[in-house]
mmCIF file of C-alpha atoms in Angstrom:
data_model
loop_
_atom_site.group_PDB
_atom_site.id
_atom_site.type_symbol
_atom_site.label_atom_id
_atom_site.label_comp_id
_atom_site.label_asym_id
_atom_site.label_seq_id
_atom_site.Cartn_x
_atom_site.Cartn_y
_atom_site.Cartn_z
ATOM 1 C CA UNK A 689 -105.205 -69.268 -22.979
ATOM 2 C CA UNK A 690 -107.805 -66.769 -24.609
ATOM 3 C CA UNK A 691 -110.180 -64.534 -22.136
ATOM 4 C CA UNK A 692 -114.247 -65.237 -23.121
ATOM 5 C CA UNK A 693 -116.708 -63.265 -22.560
ATOM 6 C CA UNK A 694 -120.604 -64.734 -21.538
ATOM 7 C CA UNK A 695 -123.797 -62.895 -21.532
ATOM 8 C CA UNK A 696 -127.441 -64.196 -21.974
ATOM 9 C CA UNK A 697 -126.857 -63.191 -25.468
ATOM 10 C CA UNK A 698 -123.524 -64.595 -26.374
ATOM 11 C CA UNK A 699 -125.194 -67.998 -24.600
ATOM 12 C CA UNK A 700 -128.006 -67.960 -26.860
ATOM 13 C CA UNK A 701 -125.545 -67.233 -29.815
ATOM 14 C CA UNK A 702 -122.978 -69.973 -28.952
ATOM 15 C CA UNK A 703 -126.190 -72.224 -28.669
ATOM 16 C CA UNK A 704 -127.505 -71.410 -32.295
ATOM 17 C CA UNK A 705 -124.322 -72.043 -33.571
ATOM 18 C CA UNK A 706 -123.865 -74.769 -32.317
ATOM 19 C CA UNK A 707 -126.994 -76.136 -33.597
ATOM 20 C CA UNK A 708 -124.904 -74.957 -37.443
ATOM 21 C CA UNK A 709 -122.388 -77.075 -36.473
ATOM 22 C CA UNK A 710 -124.564 -80.253 -36.200
ATOM 23 C CA UNK A 711 -126.172 -79.393 -39.301
ATOM 24 C CA UNK A 712 -122.923 -79.493 -40.980
ATOM 25 C CA UNK A 713 -121.621 -81.942 -39.561
ATOM 26 C CA UNK A 714 -121.763 -84.562 -41.990
ATOM 27 C CA UNK A 715 -120.174 -81.871 -44.769
ATOM 28 C CA UNK A 716 -117.423 -80.674 -42.688
ATOM 29 C CA UNK A 717 -116.430 -84.216 -40.523
ATOM 30 C CA UNK A 718 -116.566 -82.740 -37.471
ATOM 31 C CA UNK A 719 -119.358 -82.925 -34.434
ATOM 32 C CA UNK A 720 -117.323 -81.113 -31.854
ATOM 33 C CA UNK A 721 -116.071 -78.165 -31.298
ATOM 34 C CA UNK A 722 -115.599 -75.326 -28.804
ATOM 35 C CA UNK A 723 -116.903 -71.919 -29.197
ATOM 36 C CA UNK A 724 -115.612 -68.794 -27.567
ATOM 37 C CA UNK A 725 -116.820 -64.983 -28.117
ATOM 38 C CA UNK A 726 -113.798 -62.804 -27.191
ATOM 39 C CA UNK A 727 -113.358 -59.399 -26.238
ATOM 40 C CA UNK A 728 -109.994 -59.492 -28.733
ATOM 41 C CA UNK A 729 -109.019 -55.976 -27.451
ATOM 42 C CA UNK A 730 -105.399 -56.515 -29.310
ATOM 43 C CA UNK A 731 -106.249 -58.867 -31.902
ATOM 44 C CA UNK A 732 -107.928 -57.102 -34.755
ATOM 45 C CA UNK A 733 -109.127 -60.727 -36.446
ATOM 46 C CA UNK A 734 -113.397 -61.615 -36.013
ATOM 47 C CA UNK A 735 -112.502 -64.939 -35.615
ATOM 48 C CA UNK A 736 -109.731 -67.953 -35.753
ATOM 49 C CA UNK A 737 -109.234 -71.592 -35.039
ATOM 50 C CA UNK A 738 -106.603 -72.910 -32.970
ATOM 51 C CA UNK A 739 -106.555 -76.429 -34.154
ATOM 52 C CA UNK A 740 -104.322 -77.510 -30.637
ATOM 53 C CA UNK A 741 -107.718 -76.608 -28.433
ATOM 54 C CA UNK A 742 -109.961 -77.607 -30.803
ATOM 55 C CA UNK A 743 -111.684 -73.716 -30.592
ATOM 56 C CA UNK A 744 -113.137 -71.776 -32.527
ATOM 57 C CA UNK A 745 -112.968 -68.186 -31.055
ATOM 58 C CA UNK A 746 -114.983 -65.343 -32.499
ATOM 59 C CA UNK A 747 -114.747 -61.351 -31.876
ATOM 60 C CA UNK A 748 -117.363 -60.285 -29.118
ATOM 61 C CA UNK A 749 -117.454 -57.436 -30.946
ATOM 62 C CA UNK A 750 -119.155 -58.552 -33.563
ATOM 63 C CA UNK A 751 -122.335 -59.058 -31.335
ATOM 64 C CA UNK A 752 -122.416 -55.453 -31.053
ATOM 65 C CA UNK A 753 -123.104 -55.658 -34.915
ATOM 66 C CA UNK A 754 -126.489 -57.237 -34.484
ATOM 67 C CA UNK A 755 -126.006 -58.928 -38.149
ATOM 68 C CA UNK A 756 -126.682 -62.835 -37.460
ATOM 69 C CA UNK A 757 -125.355 -63.537 -41.246
ATOM 70 C CA UNK A 758 -122.274 -61.884 -41.189
ATOM 71 C CA UNK A 759 -121.643 -64.103 -37.658
ATOM 72 C CA UNK A 760 -122.584 -66.571 -39.359
ATOM 73 C CA UNK A 761 -120.391 -66.396 -42.045
ATOM 74 C CA UNK A 762 -117.355 -65.675 -39.536
ATOM 75 C CA UNK A 763 -117.925 -68.927 -37.834
ATOM 76 C CA UNK A 764 -118.484 -70.935 -41.148
ATOM 77 C CA UNK A 765 -115.473 -69.216 -42.559
ATOM 78 C CA UNK A 766 -113.459 -70.792 -39.357
ATOM 79 C CA UNK A 767 -115.473 -74.147 -39.476
ATOM 80 C CA UNK A 768 -113.791 -74.336 -43.153
ATOM 81 C CA UNK A 769 -110.433 -74.291 -41.531
ATOM 82 C CA UNK A 770 -110.958 -76.804 -38.769
ATOM 83 C CA UNK A 771 -112.431 -79.017 -41.331
ATOM 84 C CA UNK A 772 -109.302 -78.082 -44.370
ATOM 85 C CA UNK A 773 -107.278 -78.994 -40.784
ATOM 86 C CA UNK A 774 -108.608 -82.286 -40.356
ATOM 87 C CA UNK A 775 -108.424 -83.509 -43.935
ATOM 88 C CA UNK A 776 -105.415 -82.146 -44.590
ATOM 89 C CA UNK A 777 -103.391 -80.743 -42.313
ATOM 90 C CA UNK A 778 -103.723 -76.934 -44.107
ATOM 91 C CA UNK A 779 -104.219 -73.629 -42.019
ATOM 92 C CA UNK A 780 -103.742 -71.789 -45.265
ATOM 93 C CA UNK A 781 -106.013 -69.971 -47.454
ATOM 94 C CA UNK A 782 -106.131 -72.068 -50.724
ATOM 95 C CA UNK A 783 -107.555 -73.695 -52.764
ATOM 96 C CA UNK A 784 -108.587 -76.823 -50.406
ATOM 97 C CA UNK A 785 -109.590 -73.991 -47.867
ATOM 98 C CA UNK A 786 -112.032 -72.228 -50.137
ATOM 99 C CA UNK A 787 -113.501 -75.536 -51.051
ATOM 100 C CA UNK A 788 -114.007 -76.069 -47.930
ATOM 101 C CA UNK A 789 -115.784 -72.825 -47.755
ATOM 102 C CA UNK A 790 -118.287 -73.796 -50.636
ATOM 103 C CA UNK A 791 -119.552 -76.875 -49.036
ATOM 104 C CA UNK A 792 -119.993 -75.346 -45.648
ATOM 105 C CA UNK A 793 -122.011 -72.531 -47.965
ATOM 106 C CA UNK A 794 -119.519 -69.426 -46.839
ATOM 107 C CA UNK A 795 -121.378 -66.349 -49.359
ATOM 108 C CA UNK A 796 -118.878 -66.275 -52.313
ATOM 109 C CA UNK A 797 -118.707 -62.557 -51.723
ATOM 110 C CA UNK A 798 -117.725 -63.179 -48.143
ATOM 111 C CA UNK A 799 -115.094 -60.417 -47.210
ATOM 112 C CA UNK A 800 -113.435 -60.511 -43.563
ATOM 113 C CA UNK A 801 -111.521 -56.947 -44.366
ATOM 114 C CA UNK A 802 -114.556 -55.413 -45.393
ATOM 115 C CA UNK A 803 -116.750 -56.198 -42.475
ATOM 116 C CA UNK A 804 -113.815 -55.210 -40.061
ATOM 117 C CA UNK A 805 -113.926 -51.690 -42.179
ATOM 118 C CA UNK A 806 -117.699 -51.637 -41.720
ATOM 119 C CA UNK A 807 -117.812 -52.505 -37.864
ATOM 120 C CA UNK A 808 -114.761 -49.745 -37.258
ATOM 121 C CA UNK A 809 -117.391 -47.251 -38.982
ATOM 122 C CA UNK A 810 -119.840 -47.908 -37.076
ATOM 123 C CA UNK A 811 -117.578 -48.543 -33.868
ATOM 124 C CA UNK A 812 -116.816 -44.218 -34.589
ATOM 125 C CA UNK A 813 -120.358 -43.476 -35.077
ATOM 126 C CA UNK A 814 -121.548 -45.326 -31.768
ATOM 127 C CA UNK A 815 -119.304 -43.003 -29.994
ATOM 128 C CA UNK A 816 -120.507 -39.732 -31.758
ATOM 129 C CA UNK A 817 -124.167 -40.871 -31.032
ATOM 130 C CA UNK A 818 -123.019 -41.031 -27.363
ATOM 131 C CA UNK A 819 -121.282 -37.574 -27.358
ATOM 132 C CA UNK A 820 -124.630 -36.232 -28.990
ATOM 133 C CA UNK A 821 -126.677 -38.078 -26.474
ATOM 134 C CA UNK A 822 -124.619 -36.236 -23.568
ATOM 135 C CA UNK A 823 -124.903 -33.069 -24.961
ATOM 136 C CA UNK A 824 -128.814 -33.368 -25.988
ATOM 137 C CA UNK A 825 -129.286 -33.025 -22.128
ATOM 138 C CA UNK A 826 -127.630 -29.507 -22.260
ATOM 139 C CA UNK A 827 -129.346 -26.724 -20.846
ATOM 140 C CA UNK A 828 -129.604 -24.596 -23.592
ATOM 141 C CA UNK A 829 -132.636 -26.333 -25.492
ATOM 142 C CA UNK A 830 -131.479 -25.223 -28.820
ATOM 143 C CA UNK A 831 -128.262 -26.947 -28.363
ATOM 144 C CA UNK A 832 -130.301 -30.148 -26.925
ATOM 145 C CA UNK A 833 -132.368 -30.562 -29.711
ATOM 146 C CA UNK A 834 -130.139 -30.086 -32.376
ATOM 147 C CA UNK A 835 -127.781 -32.959 -30.891
ATOM 148 C CA UNK A 836 -130.823 -35.221 -30.757
ATOM 149 C CA UNK A 837 -131.396 -34.558 -33.974
ATOM 150 C CA UNK A 838 -127.854 -35.823 -34.830
ATOM 151 C CA UNK A 839 -127.445 -38.677 -32.903
ATOM 152 C CA UNK A 840 -130.940 -40.249 -34.769
ATOM 153 C CA UNK A 841 -129.728 -39.301 -37.594
ATOM 154 C CA UNK A 842 -126.401 -41.233 -37.309
ATOM 155 C CA UNK A 843 -128.603 -44.139 -35.511
ATOM 156 C CA UNK A 844 -130.436 -44.380 -39.197
ATOM 157 C CA UNK A 845 -127.929 -43.865 -41.416
ATOM 158 C CA UNK A 846 -125.360 -46.935 -40.001
ATOM 159 C CA UNK A 847 -128.304 -48.603 -38.903
ATOM 160 C CA UNK A 848 -127.460 -48.865 -35.616
ATOM 161 C CA UNK A 849 -128.832 -51.171 -32.736
ATOM 162 C CA UNK A 850 -130.814 -49.437 -29.746
ATOM 163 C CA UNK A 851 -128.347 -50.260 -26.687
ATOM 164 C CA UNK A 852 -130.592 -51.140 -23.043
ATOM 165 C CA UNK A 853 -128.183 -49.424 -20.610
ATOM 166 C CA UNK A 854 -126.332 -52.826 -19.399
ATOM 167 C CA UNK A 855 -125.338 -53.596 -16.115
ATOM 168 C CA UNK A 856 -122.244 -55.049 -14.698
ATOM 169 C CA UNK A 857 -124.103 -58.217 -13.843
ATOM 170 C CA UNK A 858 -125.374 -58.906 -17.915
ATOM 171 C CA UNK A 859 -121.910 -60.172 -18.330
ATOM 172 C CA UNK A 860 -119.021 -61.738 -17.035
ATOM 173 C CA UNK A 861 -115.465 -63.053 -18.589
ATOM 174 C CA UNK A 862 -113.517 -66.171 -18.438
ATOM 175 C CA UNK A 863 -110.480 -67.812 -18.983
ATOM 176 C CA UNK A 864 -109.373 -71.594 -18.483
ATOM 177 C CA UNK A 865 -105.859 -71.670 -17.662
ATOM 178 C CA UNK A 866 -104.992 -75.904 -17.409
ATOM 179 C CA UNK A 867 -106.823 -78.567 -18.800
ATOM 180 C CA UNK A 868 -105.868 -82.351 -17.580
ATOM 181 C CA UNK A 869 -107.488 -85.727 -17.051
ATOM 182 C CA UNK A 870 -106.822 -85.091 -13.207
ATOM 183 C CA UNK A 871 -105.451 -81.760 -11.198
ATOM 184 C CA UNK A 872 -102.308 -81.976 -8.561
ATOM 185 C CA UNK A 873 -103.034 -81.136 -5.233
ATOM 186 C CA UNK A 874 -100.453 -78.267 -5.891
ATOM 187 C CA UNK A 875 -102.387 -77.221 -8.769
ATOM 188 C CA UNK A 876 -105.334 -76.672 -6.417
ATOM 189 C CA UNK A 877 -103.677 -74.707 -4.161
ATOM 190 C CA UNK A 878 -102.701 -72.364 -6.971
ATOM 191 C CA UNK A 879 -106.280 -71.825 -8.092
ATOM 192 C CA UNK A 880 -107.074 -70.602 -4.668
ATOM 193 C CA UNK A 881 -103.970 -68.475 -4.388
ATOM 194 C CA UNK A 882 -104.362 -67.040 -7.925
ATOM 195 C CA UNK A 883 -108.735 -66.311 -7.052
ATOM 196 C CA UNK A 884 -107.091 -64.791 -3.595
ATOM 197 C CA UNK A 885 -104.906 -62.343 -5.034
ATOM 198 C CA UNK A 886 -107.642 -61.591 -8.346
ATOM 199 C CA UNK A 887 -110.815 -61.680 -6.900
ATOM 200 C CA UNK A 888 -111.929 -64.074 -9.672
ATOM 201 C CA UNK A 889 -114.136 -67.084 -9.143
ATOM 202 C CA UNK A 890 -112.728 -70.171 -10.042
ATOM 203 C CA UNK A 891 -114.628 -73.557 -10.866
ATOM 204 C CA UNK A 892 -113.089 -77.604 -11.457
ATOM 205 C CA UNK A 893 -115.391 -78.380 -14.240
ATOM 206 C CA UNK A 894 -115.385 -81.706 -14.647
ATOM 207 C CA UNK A 895 -116.278 -83.263 -18.096
ATOM 208 C CA UNK A 896 -116.669 -87.330 -18.757
ATOM 209 C CA UNK A 897 -115.611 -87.752 -21.858
ATOM 210 C CA UNK A 898 -113.074 -84.552 -22.301
ATOM 211 C CA UNK A 899 -110.248 -83.148 -19.637
ATOM 212 C CA UNK A 900 -111.263 -81.481 -16.565
ATOM 213 C CA UNK A 901 -110.306 -77.330 -16.931
ATOM 214 C CA UNK A 902 -109.158 -74.995 -14.009
ATOM 215 C CA UNK A 903 -111.162 -71.785 -15.093
ATOM 216 C CA UNK A 904 -111.398 -68.563 -13.548
ATOM 217 C CA UNK A 905 -114.158 -65.837 -13.922
ATOM 218 C CA UNK A 906 -114.832 -62.549 -13.371
ATOM 219 C CA UNK A 907 -114.222 -58.802 -14.945
ATOM 220 C CA UNK A 908 -111.976 -58.465 -18.006
ATOM 221 C CA UNK A 909 -109.206 -56.936 -15.742
ATOM 222 C CA UNK A 910 -109.577 -59.975 -13.049
ATOM 223 C CA UNK A 911 -109.550 -62.463 -15.861
ATOM 224 C CA UNK A 912 -106.352 -61.206 -17.300
ATOM 225 C CA UNK A 913 -104.925 -60.657 -14.160
ATOM 226 C CA UNK A 914 -105.679 -64.108 -13.476
ATOM 227 C CA UNK A 915 -104.415 -65.186 -16.902
ATOM 228 C CA UNK A 916 -100.987 -63.303 -16.126
ATOM 229 C CA UNK A 917 -100.375 -64.322 -12.772
ATOM 230 C CA UNK A 918 -101.426 -67.995 -13.063
ATOM 231 C CA UNK A 919 -98.725 -68.463 -16.127
ATOM 232 C CA UNK A 920 -95.844 -66.518 -14.291
ATOM 233 C CA UNK A 921 -96.716 -68.739 -10.680
ATOM 234 C CA UNK A 922 -97.093 -71.978 -12.630
ATOM 235 C CA UNK A 923 -93.928 -71.660 -14.714
ATOM 236 C CA UNK A 924 -91.868 -69.903 -11.739
ATOM 237 C CA UNK A 925 -92.587 -73.176 -9.386
ATOM 238 C CA UNK A 926 -91.339 -75.909 -12.139
ATOM 239 C CA UNK A 927 -88.235 -73.324 -12.177
ATOM 240 C CA UNK A 928 -88.090 -73.231 -8.350
ATOM 241 C CA UNK A 929 -88.375 -77.140 -8.006
ATOM 242 C CA UNK A 930 -85.910 -77.687 -10.435
ATOM 243 C CA UNK A 931 -83.816 -75.446 -8.877
ATOM 244 C CA UNK A 932 -83.469 -76.917 -5.233
ATOM 245 C CA UNK A 933 -83.270 -80.541 -7.223
ATOM 246 C CA UNK A 934 -80.194 -79.912 -7.905
ATOM 247 C CA UNK A 935 -78.727 -78.875 -4.372
ATOM 248 C CA UNK A 936 -81.233 -82.040 -3.187
ATOM 249 C CA UNK A 937 -81.909 -85.065 -5.431
ATOM 250 C CA UNK A 938 -84.155 -86.380 -3.003
ATOM 251 C CA UNK A 939 -86.766 -84.049 -3.036
ATOM 252 C CA UNK A 940 -90.589 -85.545 -4.139
ATOM 253 C CA UNK A 941 -92.065 -83.079 -6.408
ATOM 254 C CA UNK A 942 -95.580 -83.354 -5.693
ATOM 255 C CA UNK A 943 -94.921 -82.560 -1.603
ATOM 256 C CA UNK A 944 -92.590 -79.375 -2.467
ATOM 257 C CA UNK A 945 -94.581 -77.712 -4.533
ATOM 258 C CA UNK A 946 -97.563 -78.411 -1.993
ATOM 259 C CA UNK A 947 -95.278 -76.813 0.420
ATOM 260 C CA UNK A 948 -94.361 -73.846 -1.852
ATOM 261 C CA UNK A 949 -97.884 -72.818 -2.763
ATOM 262 C CA UNK A 950 -99.469 -73.381 0.719
ATOM 263 C CA UNK A 951 -96.329 -70.431 2.300
ATOM 264 C CA UNK A 952 -97.607 -68.551 -0.490
ATOM 265 C CA UNK A 953 -101.179 -68.393 0.457
ATOM 266 C CA UNK A 954 -100.445 -67.721 3.885
ATOM 267 C CA UNK A 955 -98.553 -64.491 3.057
ATOM 268 C CA UNK A 956 -101.009 -63.506 0.891
ATOM 269 C CA UNK A 957 -103.534 -63.819 3.380
ATOM 270 C CA UNK A 958 -102.168 -62.196 5.870
ATOM 271 C CA UNK A 959 -102.569 -59.233 3.497
ATOM 272 C CA UNK A 960 -105.871 -58.343 5.159
ATOM 273 C CA UNK A 961 -106.737 -55.078 3.638
ATOM 274 C CA UNK A 962 -106.438 -56.182 -0.042
ATOM 275 C CA UNK A 963 -107.877 -59.861 0.407
ATOM 276 C CA UNK A 964 -111.081 -58.942 2.318
ATOM 277 C CA UNK A 965 -112.292 -56.809 -0.412
ATOM 278 C CA UNK A 966 -110.925 -59.604 -2.842
ATOM 279 C CA UNK A 967 -112.441 -62.357 -1.481
ATOM 280 C CA UNK A 968 -115.945 -60.210 -1.221
ATOM 281 C CA UNK A 969 -115.309 -60.138 -5.079
ATOM 282 C CA UNK A 970 -115.153 -63.803 -5.802
ATOM 283 C CA UNK A 971 -118.355 -64.540 -3.669
ATOM 284 C CA UNK A 972 -120.098 -61.513 -5.989
ATOM 285 C CA UNK A 973 -118.513 -63.248 -9.406
ATOM 286 C CA UNK A 974 -119.632 -67.173 -8.253
ATOM 287 C CA UNK A 975 -123.317 -65.138 -7.987
ATOM 288 C CA UNK A 976 -122.629 -63.418 -11.187
ATOM 289 C CA UNK A 977 -121.638 -66.550 -13.243
ATOM 290 C CA UNK A 978 -125.013 -68.784 -11.501
ATOM 291 C CA UNK A 979 -127.328 -66.221 -12.623
ATOM 292 C CA UNK A 980 -125.704 -65.714 -16.052
ATOM 293 C CA UNK A 981 -125.021 -69.540 -16.712
ATOM 294 C CA UNK A 982 -127.976 -71.158 -14.364
ATOM 295 C CA UNK A 983 -125.337 -73.839 -13.445
ATOM 296 C CA UNK A 984 -125.889 -75.935 -9.934
ATOM 297 C CA UNK A 985 -122.472 -74.758 -8.674
ATOM 298 C CA UNK A 986 -121.408 -77.106 -5.692
ATOM 299 C CA UNK A 987 -118.673 -76.630 -3.817
ATOM 300 C CA UNK A 988 -116.901 -79.414 -1.728
ATOM 301 C CA UNK A 989 -114.496 -79.869 0.731
ATOM 302 C CA UNK A 990 -111.359 -81.022 -0.317
ATOM 303 C CA UNK A 991 -109.706 -84.671 0.860
ATOM 304 C CA UNK A 992 -107.098 -83.909 3.719
ATOM 305 C CA UNK A 993 -104.039 -85.167 2.154
ATOM 306 C CA UNK A 994 -100.754 -86.583 3.463
ATOM 307 C CA UNK A 995 -97.599 -85.424 2.582
ATOM 308 C CA UNK A 996 -94.142 -86.600 3.091
ATOM 309 C CA UNK A 997 -92.673 -84.187 5.454
ATOM 310 C CA UNK A 998 -89.128 -83.998 4.281
ATOM 311 C CA UNK A 999 -90.229 -81.879 0.990
ATOM 312 C CA UNK A 1000 -93.223 -80.546 1.993
ATOM 313 C CA UNK A 1001 -91.559 -78.756 4.583
ATOM 314 C CA UNK A 1002 -88.223 -77.667 2.154
ATOM 315 C CA UNK A 1003 -90.945 -76.627 -0.435
ATOM 316 C CA UNK A 1004 -92.438 -74.218 2.572
ATOM 317 C CA UNK A 1005 -88.911 -73.117 3.189
ATOM 318 C CA UNK A 1006 -88.596 -72.114 -0.156
ATOM 319 C CA UNK A 1007 -91.958 -70.219 0.001
ATOM 320 C CA UNK A 1008 -90.535 -67.877 1.971
ATOM 321 C CA UNK A 1009 -88.208 -66.301 -0.467
ATOM 322 C CA UNK A 1010 -90.170 -67.358 -3.754
ATOM 323 C CA UNK A 1011 -91.325 -63.800 -5.765
ATOM 324 C CA UNK A 1012 -94.823 -62.831 -6.243
ATOM 325 C CA UNK A 1013 -94.568 -60.036 -8.843
ATOM 326 C CA UNK A 1014 -95.077 -56.880 -7.460
ATOM 327 C CA UNK A 1015 -94.730 -53.899 -9.736
ATOM 328 C CA UNK A 1016 -95.478 -53.668 -13.445
ATOM 329 C CA UNK A 1017 -99.482 -52.455 -15.536
ATOM 330 C CA UNK A 1018 -100.819 -55.933 -14.669
ATOM 331 C CA UNK A 1019 -99.734 -55.939 -11.160
ATOM 332 C CA UNK A 1020 -101.362 -52.678 -10.481
ATOM 333 C CA UNK A 1021 -104.367 -53.829 -11.720
ATOM 334 C CA UNK A 1022 -104.672 -56.623 -9.017
ATOM 335 C CA UNK A 1023 -103.849 -53.836 -6.341
ATOM 336 C CA UNK A 1024 -106.673 -51.828 -7.444
ATOM 337 C CA UNK A 1025 -109.484 -54.023 -7.496
ATOM 338 C CA UNK A 1026 -108.607 -54.529 -3.912
ATOM 339 C CA UNK A 1027 -109.337 -51.046 -3.242
#
């Protein structure tokens, strides 16, 4: 589960990479693959291929470099991994992979380590420029003029792009937490619960020929929290059911978990101090996603479900004692969103 980033620039770039994928399809034998630009804050890799998800992940830091050739070569490098995996089940940087790189047109002198070093140098240069720009507003004219002069010199030396001030509306982050052909009712309830806890907006993305997705959208901290909470709660629900079924073999899984999640939702909904702001945040994230992606997002009322009362009520009973994480750095981030 990777956190992705969306902006108008990234949407345009993804479209160009999909066009490149189609151009190389006859050579690679790959007609479809997912492309995700990730903040990659804890990963220094410029890109990587995840075979089980048929996904190429590219660091969104590359977008800041403004170098189209680098982005294209990183993508083709990872497409070569996908090609070698499909044909030979290999993810190594071996002779097979190098042959795939050659066939796809990856430059012979392409060096990811050198690009990483250059990106780090550029980031350091940008930090210096930001400090100098701040100094350029100094009330002492000589100091301000010297700072601006140095900033312009660094910008020219490193070929840094001129960046406009970006508003929060210029980007949104997302994470897909579940892909299935058909979702259980309790999984939809759980998505609503995570939305309520984090202020993210979630979509059930339906596809005709692929699996459907549950995806959360928000700022980086919100999507990070949504991913953490989903994983924690989703695995915890199964553990709780298995524990209770040992004591009561007649329990039905779907009905028990539906009752449990609904009870958790009721518990959280009662915390008005955090839920009001978080619900407003979810609405704002929906608006931002619509503007960025130009998607037509429709909301439908869920069909009323009929539950087997015994297991459902046992689930609600278990929901009274089920622990929602209230400690640690991630939960503090969740609480901070609602303030």
